[in-house]
Short mmCIF file of C-alpha atoms and ligand atoms in Angstrom, two decimals:
data_model
loop_
_atom_site.label_atom_id
_atom_site.label_comp_id
_atom_site.label_asym_id
_atom_site.label_seq_id
_atom_site.Cartn_x
_atom_site.Cartn_y
_atom_site.Cartn_z
CA MET A 1 126.69 117.68 106.19
CA ARG A 2 123.49 119.38 105.17
CA ILE A 3 120.58 116.99 104.09
CA LEU A 4 117.40 118.23 102.38
CA SER A 5 114.27 116.25 101.25
CA GLY A 6 110.88 117.18 100.07
CA ILE A 7 107.83 115.14 100.44
CA GLN A 8 104.72 115.71 98.31
CA PRO A 9 101.45 115.79 100.12
CA SER A 10 99.62 113.74 97.79
CA GLY A 11 97.75 111.25 99.89
CA ILE A 12 97.85 109.15 103.19
CA LEU A 13 101.36 107.83 103.75
CA HIS A 14 101.72 104.05 103.34
CA ILE A 15 104.39 101.63 104.33
CA GLY A 16 105.86 101.79 100.88
CA ASN A 17 106.51 105.38 101.48
CA TYR A 18 107.77 104.37 105.04
CA PHE A 19 110.44 101.94 103.82
CA GLY A 20 111.14 103.77 100.68
CA ALA A 21 111.68 107.20 102.15
CA MET A 22 110.53 108.15 105.67
CA LYS A 23 112.69 105.55 107.58
CA GLN A 24 115.73 106.85 105.94
CA HIS A 25 114.81 110.51 106.76
CA LEU A 26 114.14 109.61 110.37
CA GLU A 27 117.67 107.86 110.63
CA LEU A 28 119.48 110.48 108.92
CA GLN A 29 118.27 113.20 111.49
CA LYS A 30 120.43 111.62 114.20
CA ASN A 31 123.99 112.83 112.86
CA ASN A 32 123.05 115.50 110.28
CA GLU A 33 121.75 119.01 109.82
CA CYS A 34 118.42 118.07 108.17
CA PHE A 35 115.99 120.25 106.36
CA TYR A 36 112.71 118.29 105.43
CA PHE A 37 109.68 120.06 103.95
CA ILE A 38 106.24 119.26 102.68
CA ALA A 39 106.29 119.93 99.00
CA ASP A 40 102.79 121.70 98.73
CA PHE A 41 103.72 123.80 95.71
CA HIS A 42 104.79 120.85 93.79
CA ALA A 43 101.62 119.02 94.67
CA LEU A 44 99.53 121.70 93.05
CA THR A 45 100.85 120.53 89.54
CA SER A 46 98.36 117.69 89.71
CA ASN A 47 95.58 120.24 90.77
CA PRO A 48 94.09 118.67 93.99
CA SER A 49 91.10 120.43 95.50
CA PRO A 50 91.84 123.09 98.22
CA GLU A 51 90.40 120.61 100.95
CA GLN A 52 92.72 117.84 99.51
CA ILE A 53 95.96 119.89 99.59
CA ALA A 54 95.30 121.20 103.07
CA GLN A 55 94.42 117.79 104.58
CA HIS A 56 97.05 115.95 103.05
CA THR A 57 99.71 118.50 104.17
CA LEU A 58 98.43 118.07 107.71
CA ASP A 59 98.43 114.27 107.39
CA VAL A 60 101.88 114.29 106.24
CA ALA A 61 103.05 116.51 108.91
CA ILE A 62 101.18 114.41 111.63
CA ASP A 63 102.65 111.11 110.34
CA TYR A 64 106.23 112.55 110.34
CA LEU A 65 105.97 114.07 113.90
CA ALA A 66 104.32 110.83 115.33
CA LEU A 67 107.08 108.73 113.89
CA GLY A 68 109.64 110.69 115.65
CA LEU A 69 110.84 113.61 113.66
CA ASP A 70 112.93 115.83 116.06
CA THR A 71 111.87 119.21 115.30
CA ASP A 72 114.15 120.74 118.02
CA LYS A 73 117.06 119.46 116.01
CA ILE A 74 115.90 119.48 112.45
CA ILE A 75 114.07 122.03 110.42
CA PHE A 76 110.74 120.88 109.26
CA TRP A 77 108.29 123.06 107.28
CA LYS A 78 105.67 123.74 104.62
CA GLN A 79 107.36 124.62 101.24
CA SER A 80 104.86 127.36 100.49
CA ASP A 81 105.61 129.08 103.78
CA VAL A 82 109.05 130.22 102.43
CA PRO A 83 107.75 131.77 99.22
CA GLN A 84 111.30 133.01 98.40
CA VAL A 85 111.80 129.65 96.72
CA THR A 86 109.53 130.73 93.86
CA GLN A 87 111.54 133.77 93.29
CA LEU A 88 114.70 131.68 92.86
CA THR A 89 112.80 129.48 90.60
CA TRP A 90 112.32 132.36 88.13
CA LEU A 91 115.94 133.23 88.30
CA LEU A 92 117.03 129.68 87.74
CA SER A 93 114.30 129.34 84.90
CA CYS A 94 116.25 131.77 83.01
CA VAL A 95 119.46 129.75 82.82
CA THR A 96 117.46 126.54 82.30
CA PRO A 97 117.30 125.25 78.65
CA MET A 98 113.88 123.88 77.49
CA GLY A 99 115.65 120.75 76.37
CA LEU A 100 116.93 120.05 79.80
CA LEU A 101 113.35 119.84 81.02
CA ALA A 102 111.83 118.16 77.97
CA ARG A 103 114.17 115.25 78.52
CA CYS A 104 112.90 114.71 82.11
CA VAL A 105 111.43 111.15 82.36
CA SER A 106 108.81 111.77 85.11
CA TYR A 107 107.36 114.41 82.82
CA LYS A 108 107.44 112.48 79.76
CA GLU A 109 105.80 109.45 81.52
CA LYS A 110 102.92 111.66 82.73
CA VAL A 111 102.26 112.90 79.36
CA ALA A 112 102.65 109.43 77.84
CA GLN A 113 99.78 108.30 80.34
CA GLY A 114 97.52 110.80 78.71
CA LEU A 115 97.81 113.75 81.18
CA SER A 116 97.40 116.92 79.62
CA PRO A 117 100.47 118.88 81.24
CA ASN A 118 100.36 122.33 82.68
CA HIS A 119 103.40 124.54 82.61
CA GLY A 120 103.92 123.98 86.29
CA LEU A 121 104.45 120.32 85.60
CA PHE A 122 106.99 121.05 82.94
CA ALA A 123 108.85 123.44 85.30
CA TYR A 124 108.58 121.21 88.47
CA PRO A 125 112.24 120.28 88.13
CA VAL A 126 113.35 123.93 88.34
CA LEU A 127 111.16 124.49 91.48
CA GLN A 128 112.93 121.33 92.85
CA ALA A 129 116.39 122.77 91.94
CA ALA A 130 115.38 125.90 93.80
CA ASP A 131 114.35 123.88 96.88
CA ILE A 132 117.84 122.20 96.94
CA LEU A 133 119.94 125.13 96.07
CA ILE A 134 118.22 127.90 98.30
CA TYR A 135 119.13 125.83 101.37
CA LYS A 136 122.75 125.12 100.05
CA SER A 137 122.08 121.40 100.49
CA ASP A 138 124.99 118.78 100.25
CA LEU A 139 122.99 115.59 100.01
CA VAL A 140 119.52 114.76 98.94
CA PRO A 141 117.81 111.46 99.98
CA VAL A 142 115.41 110.45 97.32
CA GLY A 143 113.87 107.47 95.77
CA ALA A 144 115.44 106.23 92.44
CA ASP A 145 112.72 107.98 90.50
CA GLN A 146 114.00 111.25 91.64
CA LYS A 147 117.75 110.69 90.44
CA GLN A 148 117.21 112.64 87.17
CA HIS A 149 115.82 115.67 89.10
CA ILE A 150 118.87 115.95 91.07
CA GLU A 151 121.02 115.55 87.91
CA VAL A 152 119.03 118.54 86.54
CA THR A 153 119.58 120.50 89.64
CA ARG A 154 123.28 120.05 89.25
CA ASP A 155 123.08 121.11 85.64
CA ILE A 156 121.31 124.28 86.61
CA ALA A 157 123.59 125.09 89.40
CA LEU A 158 126.64 124.72 87.22
CA ARG A 159 125.12 126.89 84.45
CA PHE A 160 124.15 129.40 87.06
CA ASN A 161 127.69 129.58 88.63
CA ASN A 162 129.37 129.65 85.10
CA SER A 163 127.28 132.63 84.15
CA TYR A 164 127.30 134.47 87.53
CA GLY A 165 130.09 133.24 89.78
CA GLU A 166 130.15 130.49 92.44
CA VAL A 167 126.97 131.09 94.35
CA PHE A 168 125.69 127.52 94.68
CA ASN A 169 127.33 124.32 95.98
CA ILE A 170 126.76 121.22 93.92
CA PRO A 171 124.52 118.70 95.55
CA GLN A 172 124.48 114.87 95.34
CA GLU A 173 121.68 112.58 95.64
CA LYS A 174 121.47 109.81 98.06
CA ILE A 175 119.28 107.00 96.71
CA VAL A 176 117.36 105.08 99.30
CA GLU A 177 118.40 101.60 99.53
CA THR A 178 115.23 99.55 99.94
CA SER A 179 116.03 95.91 99.42
CA ALA A 180 113.08 95.94 97.00
CA VAL A 181 110.06 97.92 95.86
CA VAL A 182 107.50 97.38 98.50
CA PRO A 183 104.41 95.38 97.16
CA GLY A 184 101.02 96.33 97.64
CA ILE A 185 98.13 93.86 98.60
CA ASP A 186 97.45 93.17 94.84
CA GLY A 187 101.28 92.45 94.26
CA ARG A 188 101.83 95.48 92.16
CA LYS A 189 104.20 98.37 93.51
CA MET A 190 102.38 99.75 96.55
CA SER A 191 101.13 103.11 95.44
CA LYS A 192 98.38 105.61 96.13
CA SER A 193 97.52 105.35 92.46
CA TYR A 194 96.88 101.88 92.40
CA ASN A 195 94.69 101.69 95.62
CA ASN A 196 96.64 98.85 97.05
CA THR A 197 98.42 100.46 100.00
CA ILE A 198 98.48 99.50 103.61
CA GLN A 199 98.69 102.84 105.52
CA ILE A 200 101.05 103.39 108.28
CA PHE A 201 98.24 104.11 110.63
CA GLU A 202 95.78 102.17 109.31
CA SER A 203 92.87 101.14 111.89
CA GLU A 204 93.53 97.68 113.25
CA LYS A 205 90.33 96.52 111.84
CA SER A 206 90.93 97.78 108.29
CA LEU A 207 94.73 96.48 108.59
CA LYS A 208 93.35 93.04 109.32
CA LYS A 209 91.23 93.14 106.39
CA LYS A 210 93.90 94.25 103.98
CA VAL A 211 96.44 91.82 105.32
CA MET A 212 94.12 88.87 104.81
CA SER A 213 93.31 89.93 101.33
CA ILE A 214 97.12 90.20 100.09
CA VAL A 215 97.11 88.20 96.86
CA THR A 216 98.82 84.72 97.06
CA ASP A 217 99.12 81.97 94.59
CA SER A 218 97.13 78.57 95.12
CA THR A 219 99.92 76.26 95.92
CA PRO A 220 98.39 73.61 98.37
CA VAL A 221 99.28 73.77 101.98
CA ASP A 222 101.71 70.81 101.84
CA GLU A 223 103.62 71.66 98.83
CA PRO A 224 106.84 73.74 98.86
CA LYS A 225 106.72 77.33 97.88
CA ASP A 226 109.20 79.95 96.84
CA PRO A 227 109.33 82.75 99.46
CA ASP A 228 110.83 85.13 96.90
CA LYS A 229 107.57 85.01 94.92
CA CYS A 230 105.27 85.59 97.72
CA ASN A 231 104.04 89.08 98.41
CA VAL A 232 103.18 88.29 102.04
CA PHE A 233 106.78 87.17 102.57
CA ALA A 234 108.18 90.23 100.78
CA LEU A 235 106.15 92.48 103.40
CA LEU A 236 107.11 90.12 106.39
CA LYS A 237 110.78 90.56 105.64
CA LEU A 238 110.34 94.48 106.26
CA PHE A 239 109.16 93.82 109.81
CA ALA A 240 110.52 90.53 111.27
CA GLN A 241 113.94 89.99 112.83
CA LYS A 242 116.67 88.00 110.79
CA ASP A 243 116.08 84.74 112.69
CA GLU A 244 112.34 84.84 112.20
CA ILE A 245 112.79 85.47 108.52
CA LYS A 246 114.93 82.59 108.15
CA GLN A 247 112.52 80.25 110.06
CA TRP A 248 109.72 81.28 107.66
CA GLU A 249 111.96 80.87 104.64
CA ASP A 250 112.69 77.18 105.62
CA LYS A 251 108.97 76.68 106.32
CA TYR A 252 108.09 77.98 102.87
CA ARG A 253 110.59 75.73 101.20
CA LYS A 254 109.85 72.56 103.24
CA GLY A 255 106.04 72.94 103.93
CA PRO A 256 103.64 72.40 105.25
CA LEU A 257 102.53 76.18 105.23
CA GLY A 258 99.27 77.86 104.78
CA TYR A 259 99.30 81.56 103.71
CA GLY A 260 96.83 82.21 106.36
CA GLU A 261 99.45 81.66 109.18
CA VAL A 262 102.00 83.80 107.56
CA LYS A 263 99.44 86.64 107.15
CA LYS A 264 98.32 86.33 110.74
CA ARG A 265 101.94 86.66 111.81
CA LEU A 266 102.57 89.73 109.43
CA LEU A 267 99.48 91.31 110.90
CA GLU A 268 100.90 91.06 114.54
CA LEU A 269 104.40 92.30 113.23
CA ILE A 270 102.88 95.37 111.59
CA ILE A 271 100.75 96.25 114.61
CA ASP A 272 103.72 96.10 116.93
CA TYR A 273 105.98 97.89 114.71
CA PHE A 274 104.00 101.02 114.67
CA LYS A 275 102.29 100.68 118.09
CA PRO A 276 104.58 103.09 119.97
CA TYR A 277 103.80 105.75 117.33
CA ARG A 278 99.98 105.34 117.33
CA GLU A 279 99.38 107.03 120.68
CA LYS A 280 101.50 110.00 119.57
CA ARG A 281 99.62 110.35 116.47
CA LYS A 282 96.40 110.29 118.30
CA GLN A 283 97.62 113.17 120.58
CA LEU A 284 98.80 115.12 117.46
CA GLU A 285 95.47 114.56 115.74
CA GLY A 286 93.81 116.28 118.85
CA ASN A 287 96.27 119.12 118.76
CA ILE A 288 96.30 120.39 115.18
CA ASP A 289 97.26 123.87 116.40
CA PHE A 290 100.52 122.42 117.64
CA VAL A 291 101.24 120.77 114.42
CA LYS A 292 100.68 124.06 112.54
CA GLN A 293 102.82 126.03 114.92
CA THR A 294 105.60 123.57 114.50
CA LEU A 295 105.36 123.95 110.70
CA GLU A 296 105.47 127.71 111.14
CA LYS A 297 108.44 127.77 113.48
CA GLY A 298 110.20 125.56 111.10
CA ALA A 299 109.40 127.85 108.23
CA LYS A 300 110.84 130.89 110.12
CA ARG A 301 114.15 128.92 110.49
CA ALA A 302 114.21 127.99 106.90
CA GLU A 303 113.37 131.31 105.66
CA LYS A 304 116.62 132.80 107.30
CA VAL A 305 118.65 130.63 105.15
CA ALA A 306 116.48 131.21 102.13
CA VAL A 307 116.63 135.00 102.26
CA GLU A 308 120.53 134.86 102.63
CA THR A 309 120.81 132.96 99.59
CA LEU A 310 118.39 134.86 97.69
CA LYS A 311 120.29 138.03 98.50
CA GLN A 312 123.48 136.58 96.97
CA VAL A 313 121.70 135.36 93.88
CA ARG A 314 120.06 138.67 93.28
CA LYS A 315 123.30 140.56 93.63
CA ALA A 316 125.18 138.10 91.45
CA VAL A 317 122.49 138.37 88.68
CA GLY A 318 122.70 142.40 88.74
CA LEU A 319 119.29 142.99 90.11
CA ASP A 320 120.62 144.65 93.49
CA ARG A 321 123.58 146.77 92.26
P1 ADP B 401 102.81 106.90 95.49
O1 ADP B 401 103.43 105.92 94.67
O2 ADP B 401 102.09 106.29 96.55
O3 ADP B 401 102.31 108.00 94.93
P2 ADP B 401 104.93 108.64 96.06
O4 ADP B 401 105.35 108.68 94.57
O5 ADP B 401 104.40 109.95 96.49
O6 ADP B 401 104.16 107.36 96.40
O7 ADP B 401 106.48 108.35 96.84
C1 ADP B 401 107.01 109.13 97.91
C2 ADP B 401 108.20 108.42 98.33
O8 ADP B 401 108.12 106.97 98.68
C3 ADP B 401 109.18 108.27 97.18
O9 ADP B 401 110.51 108.54 97.81
C4 ADP B 401 109.11 106.81 96.80
O10 ADP B 401 110.47 106.38 96.30
C5 ADP B 401 108.73 106.09 97.94
N1 ADP B 401 107.94 105.06 97.64
C6 ADP B 401 106.58 105.21 97.23
N2 ADP B 401 106.09 103.88 96.83
C7 ADP B 401 106.96 103.05 97.19
C8 ADP B 401 107.05 101.39 97.29
N3 ADP B 401 106.09 100.87 96.98
N4 ADP B 401 108.34 100.98 97.51
C9 ADP B 401 109.18 101.62 97.85
N5 ADP B 401 109.33 103.03 97.92
C10 ADP B 401 108.22 103.59 97.66
N1 LIG B 402 109.86 115.57 93.63
C1 LIG B 402 109.91 114.95 94.93
C2 LIG B 402 109.11 113.64 94.93
O1 LIG B 402 108.12 113.60 94.35
C3 LIG B 402 109.69 115.91 96.03
C4 LIG B 402 110.57 117.09 96.06
C5 LIG B 402 110.19 118.25 95.90
C6 LIG B 402 111.96 116.94 96.53
N2 LIG B 402 111.22 119.18 96.17
C7 LIG B 402 112.36 118.31 96.44
C8 LIG B 402 112.76 115.87 96.86
C9 LIG B 402 113.65 118.55 96.81
C10 LIG B 402 114.00 116.23 97.26
C11 LIG B 402 114.55 117.60 97.23
O2 LIG B 402 109.30 112.79 95.74
#
C-alpha cells in the first residue's frame, strides 16, 4: 500500500500536531511504502518571510527525523525539490472546474476570516491533488479538516481519466483517529494561530511554566470534579498508561484533588515521553548539513516516480506525441 502525506512548515510543531498527525505517520512507516514531504509550496500561500519558510522547513525536518522517521525505508523530502509537481498542477488545473475550488471550506473559511486571498490559496487543492496523484498514492492520512481536499483530488483524477484514459489511480483518505482534539493551555484547540501550544521539544523550563499555567476551573480541592471537563486531564490521557488514567479519573470524581498535583504529574509524563528523542534532536540541530542531505536524497527518490508519472500524463494529454 502506498501512503502519502504532506506537512506544512508553518511553525514549530506542537503536541496537537504530534497526536493529530505525526504519531500516525510514524506508525504507518512500519508496514507500508510511505512518501512524506514538507509542503513548502503550500506554505507560501500565506506569504511567510524567506527566513521563516527556510527555518520552519528545517524545524519540521528535524522534528520528524528526531522522532524516528526511518529515511532508509521511507521517502522524505521537501516538496519544492521536486518541481515536476507544479507542471502537473497546471495540467490538472485545466480539467478542474472553478466551482469545485470555490466550494472548498478551508478556502471559504480563510476568506470569511477577512483574509484577502491570493490565487495560490484558491488553487491550493489542485497542487495538493498533484502531490497525491504524481506519486500514485493509495492512501492519504490527514486530519478531518483535509477530507474535502482528498475528495477534490478524487474528482480531479476521475475527470482527467475520463478525458484522457486511465492514468491515475483513485486515492482514499485515512482520517487520523485522535480520541479528541488536543486542547491548548487556554482550553481552546491547540494551534499555532492561538499561541496556546506546548511544543514537542519545548525546553524543560518553558514546559514547566506552560503546564502550570493550563487553565482549570476553581472547584475547591475537596469537592468532586468532572475529569472530562478538565484540560489537564485531557492532556494527561494522551501520555499516561490506562491504569494510571483510571486512578486519576477516580481521584477526580471522589476528591480530594488539587489541579497542581495533576499538573506536576503531567509535566513528568511529557518529559519522559519525549526524553528519548531529545538527544537525537540535539544531534540533528548540530548537523544541519546532514538534515539537508537527507531531504535531498529523498527528493531524488521521489523525483524518479514524479518524472515517470509526468511522462504518462504529458503523453495522454497530447503534448509529447
Ligand atoms: P495549527 O493549527 O497549529 O496551525 P496545522 O493546521 O498545521 O496546525 O495542523 C497540522 C496537522 O496537525 C493536521 O493534520 C491537524 O489535523 C493536526 N492538528 C493540529 N492541531 C491539532 C490539535 N489541537 N488536535 C489534534 N490534531 C491537531
Ligand atoms: N494541506 C495539508 C495540510 O494543511 C498539507 C498537504 C499538502 C497534504 N499536500 C498534501 C496532505 C498531500 C496530504 C497530501 O495539512
